[in-house]
Every structure is written in structure tokens, then in C-alpha cells.
CSV table of C-alpha atoms in Angstrom, one decimal:
chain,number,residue,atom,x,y,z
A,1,UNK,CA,-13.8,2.1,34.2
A,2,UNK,CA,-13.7,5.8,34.0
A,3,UNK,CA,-16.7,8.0,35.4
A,4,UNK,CA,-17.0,10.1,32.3
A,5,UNK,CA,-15.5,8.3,28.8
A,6,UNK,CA,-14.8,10.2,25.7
A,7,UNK,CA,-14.4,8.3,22.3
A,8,UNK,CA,-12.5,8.5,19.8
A,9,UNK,CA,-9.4,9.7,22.0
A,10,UNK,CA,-7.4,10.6,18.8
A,11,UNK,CA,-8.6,11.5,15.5
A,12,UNK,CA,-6.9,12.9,12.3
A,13,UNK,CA,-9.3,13.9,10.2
A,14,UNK,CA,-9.3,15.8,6.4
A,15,UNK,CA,-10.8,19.7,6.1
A,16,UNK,CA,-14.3,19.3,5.5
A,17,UNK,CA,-15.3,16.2,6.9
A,18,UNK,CA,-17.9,15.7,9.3
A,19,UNK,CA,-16.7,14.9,13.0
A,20,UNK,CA,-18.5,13.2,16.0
A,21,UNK,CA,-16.9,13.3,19.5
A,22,UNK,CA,-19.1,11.4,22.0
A,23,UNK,CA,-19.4,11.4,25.9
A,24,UNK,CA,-21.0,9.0,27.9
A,25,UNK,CA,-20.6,9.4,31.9
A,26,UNK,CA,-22.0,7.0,34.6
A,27,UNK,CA,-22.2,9.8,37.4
A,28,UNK,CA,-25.7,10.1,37.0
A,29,UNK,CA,-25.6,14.1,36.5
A,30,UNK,CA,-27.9,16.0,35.0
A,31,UNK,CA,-25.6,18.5,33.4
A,32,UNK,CA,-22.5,17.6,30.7
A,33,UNK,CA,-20.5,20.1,28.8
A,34,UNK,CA,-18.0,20.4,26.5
A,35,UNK,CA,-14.7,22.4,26.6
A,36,UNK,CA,-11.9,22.9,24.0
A,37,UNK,CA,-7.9,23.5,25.0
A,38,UNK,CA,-5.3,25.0,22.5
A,39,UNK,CA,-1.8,24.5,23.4
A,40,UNK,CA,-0.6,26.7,26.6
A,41,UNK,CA,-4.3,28.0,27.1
A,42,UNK,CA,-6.9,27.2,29.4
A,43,UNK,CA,-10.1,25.6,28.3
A,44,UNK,CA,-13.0,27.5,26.9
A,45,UNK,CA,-16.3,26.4,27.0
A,46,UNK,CA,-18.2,25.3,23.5
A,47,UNK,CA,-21.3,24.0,24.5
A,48,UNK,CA,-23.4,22.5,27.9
A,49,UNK,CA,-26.6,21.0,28.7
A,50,UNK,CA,-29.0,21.0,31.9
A,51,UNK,CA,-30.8,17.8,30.9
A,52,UNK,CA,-31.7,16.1,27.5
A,53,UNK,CA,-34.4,19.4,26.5
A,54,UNK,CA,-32.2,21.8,27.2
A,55,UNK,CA,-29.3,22.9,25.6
A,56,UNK,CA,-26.9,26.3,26.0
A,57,UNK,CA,-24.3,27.7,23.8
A,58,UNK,CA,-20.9,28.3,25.3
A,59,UNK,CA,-18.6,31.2,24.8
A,60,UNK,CA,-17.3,29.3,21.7
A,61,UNK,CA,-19.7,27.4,20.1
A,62,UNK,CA,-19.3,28.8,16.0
A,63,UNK,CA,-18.7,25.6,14.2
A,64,UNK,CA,-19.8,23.3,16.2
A,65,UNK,CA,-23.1,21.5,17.2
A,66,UNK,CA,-24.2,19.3,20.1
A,67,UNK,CA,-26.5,16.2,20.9
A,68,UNK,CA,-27.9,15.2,24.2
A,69,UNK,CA,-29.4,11.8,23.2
A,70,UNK,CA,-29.8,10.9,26.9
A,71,UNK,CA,-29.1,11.6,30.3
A,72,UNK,CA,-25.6,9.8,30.1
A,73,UNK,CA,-24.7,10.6,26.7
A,74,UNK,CA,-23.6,14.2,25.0
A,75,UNK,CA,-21.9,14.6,21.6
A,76,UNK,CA,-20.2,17.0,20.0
A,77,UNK,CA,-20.5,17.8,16.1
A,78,UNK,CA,-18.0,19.6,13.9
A,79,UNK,CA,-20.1,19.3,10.6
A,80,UNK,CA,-17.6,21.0,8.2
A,81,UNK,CA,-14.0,20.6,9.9
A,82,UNK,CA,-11.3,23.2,9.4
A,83,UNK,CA,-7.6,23.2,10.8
A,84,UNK,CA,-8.2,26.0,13.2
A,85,UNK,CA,-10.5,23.1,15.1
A,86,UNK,CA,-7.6,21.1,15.8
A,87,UNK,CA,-7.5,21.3,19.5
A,88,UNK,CA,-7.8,18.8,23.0
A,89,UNK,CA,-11.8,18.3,23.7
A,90,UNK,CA,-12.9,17.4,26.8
A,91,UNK,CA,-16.2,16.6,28.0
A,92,UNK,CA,-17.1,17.2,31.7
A,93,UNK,CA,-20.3,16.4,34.1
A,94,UNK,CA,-21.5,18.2,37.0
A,95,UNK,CA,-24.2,17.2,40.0
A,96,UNK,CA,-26.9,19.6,40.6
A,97,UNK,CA,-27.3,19.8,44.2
A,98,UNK,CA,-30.7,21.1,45.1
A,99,UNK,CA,-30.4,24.7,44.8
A,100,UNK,CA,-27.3,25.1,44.5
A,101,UNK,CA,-24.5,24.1,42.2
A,102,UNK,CA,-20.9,23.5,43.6
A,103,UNK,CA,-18.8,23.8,40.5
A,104,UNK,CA,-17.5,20.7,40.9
A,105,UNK,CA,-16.5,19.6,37.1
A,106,UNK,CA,-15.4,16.0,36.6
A,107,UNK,CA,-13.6,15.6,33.2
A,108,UNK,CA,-13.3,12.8,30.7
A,109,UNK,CA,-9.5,12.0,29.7
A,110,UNK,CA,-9.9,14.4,26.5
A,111,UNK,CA,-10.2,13.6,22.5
A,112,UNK,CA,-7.5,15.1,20.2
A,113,UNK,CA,-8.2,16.0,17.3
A,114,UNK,CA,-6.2,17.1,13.9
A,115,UNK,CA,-7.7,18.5,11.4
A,116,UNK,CA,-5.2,18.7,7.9
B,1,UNK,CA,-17.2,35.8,37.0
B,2,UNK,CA,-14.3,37.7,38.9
B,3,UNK,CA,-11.1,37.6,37.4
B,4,UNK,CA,-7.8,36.1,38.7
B,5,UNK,CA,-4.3,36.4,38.5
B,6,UNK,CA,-1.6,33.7,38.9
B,7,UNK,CA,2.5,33.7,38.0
B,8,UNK,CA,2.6,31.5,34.8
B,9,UNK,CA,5.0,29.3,36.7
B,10,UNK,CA,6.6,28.0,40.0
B,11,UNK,CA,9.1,25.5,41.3
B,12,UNK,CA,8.8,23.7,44.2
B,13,UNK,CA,11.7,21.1,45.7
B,14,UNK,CA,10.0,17.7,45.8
B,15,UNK,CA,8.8,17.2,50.0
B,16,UNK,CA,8.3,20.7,50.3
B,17,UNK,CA,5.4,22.9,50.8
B,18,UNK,CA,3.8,24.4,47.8
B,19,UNK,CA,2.3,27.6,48.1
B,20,UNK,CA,0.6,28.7,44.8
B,21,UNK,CA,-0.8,32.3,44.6
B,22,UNK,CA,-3.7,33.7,43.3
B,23,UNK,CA,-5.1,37.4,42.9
B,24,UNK,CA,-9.2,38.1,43.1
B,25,UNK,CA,-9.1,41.8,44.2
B,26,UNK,CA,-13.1,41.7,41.9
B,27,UNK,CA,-14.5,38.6,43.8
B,28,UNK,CA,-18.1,39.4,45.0
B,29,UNK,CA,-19.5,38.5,48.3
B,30,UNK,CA,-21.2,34.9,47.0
B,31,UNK,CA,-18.6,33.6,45.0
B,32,UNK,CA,-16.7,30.9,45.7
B,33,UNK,CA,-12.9,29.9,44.8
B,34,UNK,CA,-11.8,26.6,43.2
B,35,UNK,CA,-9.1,25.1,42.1
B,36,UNK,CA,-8.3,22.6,39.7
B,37,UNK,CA,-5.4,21.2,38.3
B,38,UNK,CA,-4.5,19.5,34.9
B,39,UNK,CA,-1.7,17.3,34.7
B,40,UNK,CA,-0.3,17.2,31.5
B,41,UNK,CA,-2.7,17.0,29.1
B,42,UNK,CA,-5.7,14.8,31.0
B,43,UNK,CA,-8.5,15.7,32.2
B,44,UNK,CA,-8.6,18.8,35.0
B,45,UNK,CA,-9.1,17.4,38.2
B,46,UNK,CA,-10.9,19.6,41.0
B,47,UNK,CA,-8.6,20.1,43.7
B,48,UNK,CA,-10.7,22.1,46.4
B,49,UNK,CA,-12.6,25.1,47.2
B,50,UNK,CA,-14.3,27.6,49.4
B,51,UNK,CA,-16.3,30.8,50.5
B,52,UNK,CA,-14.6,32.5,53.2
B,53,UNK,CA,-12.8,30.0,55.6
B,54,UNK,CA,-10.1,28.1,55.3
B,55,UNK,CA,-10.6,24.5,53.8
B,56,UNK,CA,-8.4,21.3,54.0
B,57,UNK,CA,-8.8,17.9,52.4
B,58,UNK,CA,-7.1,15.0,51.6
B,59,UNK,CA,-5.4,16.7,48.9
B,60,UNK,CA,-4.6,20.4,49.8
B,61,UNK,CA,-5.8,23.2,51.8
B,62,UNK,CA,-6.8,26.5,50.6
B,63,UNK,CA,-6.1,29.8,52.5
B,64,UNK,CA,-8.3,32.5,52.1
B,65,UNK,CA,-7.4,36.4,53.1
B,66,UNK,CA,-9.9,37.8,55.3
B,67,UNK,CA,-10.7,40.7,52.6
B,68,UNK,CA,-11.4,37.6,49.8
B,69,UNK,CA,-8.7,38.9,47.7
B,70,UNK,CA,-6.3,36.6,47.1
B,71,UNK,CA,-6.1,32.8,48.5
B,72,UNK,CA,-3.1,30.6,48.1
B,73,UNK,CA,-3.5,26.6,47.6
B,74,UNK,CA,-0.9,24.5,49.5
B,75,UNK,CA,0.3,21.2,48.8
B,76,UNK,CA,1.9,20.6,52.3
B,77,UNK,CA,4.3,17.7,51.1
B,78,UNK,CA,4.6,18.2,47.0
B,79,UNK,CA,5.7,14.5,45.0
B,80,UNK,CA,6.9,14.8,41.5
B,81,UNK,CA,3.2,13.6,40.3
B,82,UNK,CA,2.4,17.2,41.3
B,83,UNK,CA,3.8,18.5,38.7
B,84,UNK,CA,0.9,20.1,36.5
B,85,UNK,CA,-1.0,23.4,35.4
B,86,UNK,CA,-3.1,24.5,38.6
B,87,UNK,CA,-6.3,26.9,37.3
B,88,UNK,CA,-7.5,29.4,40.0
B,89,UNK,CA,-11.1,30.1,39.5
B,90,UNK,CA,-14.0,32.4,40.7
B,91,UNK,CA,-17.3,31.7,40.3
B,92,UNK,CA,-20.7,32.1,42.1
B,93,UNK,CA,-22.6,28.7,42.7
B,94,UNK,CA,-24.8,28.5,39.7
B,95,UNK,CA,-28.8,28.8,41.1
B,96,UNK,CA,-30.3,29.2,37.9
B,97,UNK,CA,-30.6,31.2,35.2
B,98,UNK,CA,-27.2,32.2,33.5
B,99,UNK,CA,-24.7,30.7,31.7
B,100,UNK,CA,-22.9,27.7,33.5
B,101,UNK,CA,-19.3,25.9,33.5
B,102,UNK,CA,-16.4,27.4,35.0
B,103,UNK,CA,-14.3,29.3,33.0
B,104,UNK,CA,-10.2,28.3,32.9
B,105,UNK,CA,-7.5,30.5,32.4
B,106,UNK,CA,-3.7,30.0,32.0
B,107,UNK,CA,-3.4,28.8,35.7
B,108,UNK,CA,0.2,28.5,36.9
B,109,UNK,CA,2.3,25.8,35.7
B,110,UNK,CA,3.8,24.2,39.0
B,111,UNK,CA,6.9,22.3,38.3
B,112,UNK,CA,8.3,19.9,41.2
B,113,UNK,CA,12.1,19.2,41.3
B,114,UNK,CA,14.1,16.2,42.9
């Protein structure tokens, strides 16, 4: 089973409707995130979390909220969906290692989502 | 975070070397260089990454200049499954405070032939 799981893995949704993409890792790390990737760019970070109090906006988080229900588990919200949210989403953890973080980023396999 | 630079695309010949380039003339003294690579459409995977020295693992080994930059990552035999988008990235070790996550650019699109 993977570390980190992302459900649904595909979704075609309808402009306006509410959206739910959840994360659930079994890494035992502290700190998730989420990412979105348009075709032929990199991946750009919406939202991430330190531990279940604490959550951070990313460098694109318009549009979107988040949930950190437990340590494992981190969702992502799109309450009013529009077409320029269709995009690959992937969730990612991270280990804080005392002091210091490494940057190590291990990634879920990605939910795509359409948005008509 | 210091920015980098990589060519939007290579070509390696399958069991050959690949040597992919990246540019980090900004890089400060305390940040670190990773790479990552993202095989077509998955996940990113983290590849490997260090401060000043040269690194090796299993996967690849990363050559840093002594100046800090520019690094090239080398995939000493490449197989077809190589094939993917390989991000460069700079970033200090997150100690607090800040924002967090590494940020991915356009990376360079390493293509292996048979």
C-alpha cells in the first residue's frame, strides 16, 4: 500500500459544485501539504500544515480551503468549483527532523480533476 | 529561495551517462540543492541532494561546483524508465518560522532513447 494515498484519483465535476480531495499518509509526519500542476508547469504550492492546529496558506491558495482532521489525514476543499481549477493535485508529507527540516517531500500518486 | 535555471530538455542514449545541468549563480551559503524527478504525471519522487560536497546514492550522484553555482545530477547508467521531468531546487532547511514546501519549476524534461 502506498505511503501517502490520495482519493478520488479522477474526478469530473460541474462549475459550482463543491469538491473534496482527501490525503491520508501512514509516514507518520507531522507536516502534509498540497500542490497543484497545470500542464507543462511545475507544481505550485496551495496549502500546508505543521500539525492538526496549525495551518499555512501557500502561494496559491484563492479558492481553495483545507482540513487537517488528524495527524494522517489532510483535505483539500474547492467550495465553489470553476474550470480554471481543473488541474493534477497532489498531496505530499514531510518528517520534521529535530531542528532541521531536510526537504524531503514524499508525494501521493496525484488526483485529477475536470471542472466543465 | 534561490532561483535556478535548467534547458527545458535533454536526450540521453539509453546506458549512457546522464548529466543534467542546473544554474544557482543566487544560492546562499545555507541552502541546500535537491532534486526531484516526476515521471509522467505521478507523483515527484526525490532523487538526492546536498550542501557543498558531492553526494552519491543508490540512485544518482550530484556534483556540486566549488563556488555553489551550478551542480549537475548524473544518472551514471540511464534505462528508458528514466525518462521524466527532473526539477532542480534550492532551498534552505526549513528551522522555523517562514513559509515551507519546496517550490518546483519547469525542471528539464530528460528523454532516454534506445
Amino acid at each position: 500500500d502506498a505511503d501517502v494515498t490520495q482519493t478520488p484519483r479522477n474526478r469530473i465535476t460541474k462549475t459550482g459544485k463543491r469538491i473534496m480531495l482527501e490525503c491520508s499518509q501512514t509516514k507518520g509526519h507531522d507536516r502534509m501539504y498540497w500542490y497543484r500542476q497545470d500542464p507543462g508547469l511545475g507544481l505550485r504550492l496551495i496549502y500546508y500544515s505543521f500539525d492538526v492546529k496549525d495551518i499555512n496558506k501557500g502561494e496559491i491558495s484563492d479558492g481553495y480551503s483545507v482540513s487537517r482532521q488528524a495527524q494522517a489525514k489532510f483535505s483539500l476543499s474547492l467550495e465553489s468549483a470553476i474550470p480554471n481549477q481543473t488541474a493534477l493535485y497532489f498531496c505530499a508529507t514531510s518528517d520534521f527532523a529535530g531542528e532541521v527540516n531536510t526537504g524531503e517531500l514524499f508525494f501521493g500518486e496525484g488526483s485529477r480533476l475536470t471542472v466543465l | 529561495d534561490a532561483k535556478t535555471t535548467q534547458p527545458t530538455s535533454m536526450d540521453c542514449a539509453e546506458g549512457r551517462a546522464a548529466n543534467l545541468p542546473c544554474n544557482h549563480s543566487t544560492i546562499s551559503g545555507n541552502e541546500y540543492v535537491y532534486w526531484y524527478r516526476q515521471i509522467h504525471s505521478q507523483g515527484p519522487q526525490y532523487i538526492i541532494h546536498g550542501l557543498k560536497n558531492n553526494e552519491t546514492n543508490e540512485m544518482a550522484s550530484l556534483i556540486i561546483t566549488e563556488d555553489r553555482k551550478s551542480s549537475t545530477l548524473i544518472l551514471p547508467h540511464a534505462t528508458l524508465r528514466d525518462t521524466a521531468v527532473y526539477y532542480c531546487i534550492v532551498r534552505a532547511p526549513y528551522s522555523g518560522g517562514g513559509a515551507d514546501g519546496l517550490t518546483f519549476g519547469k525542471g528539464t524534461h530528460l528523454i532516454i532513447q534506445p
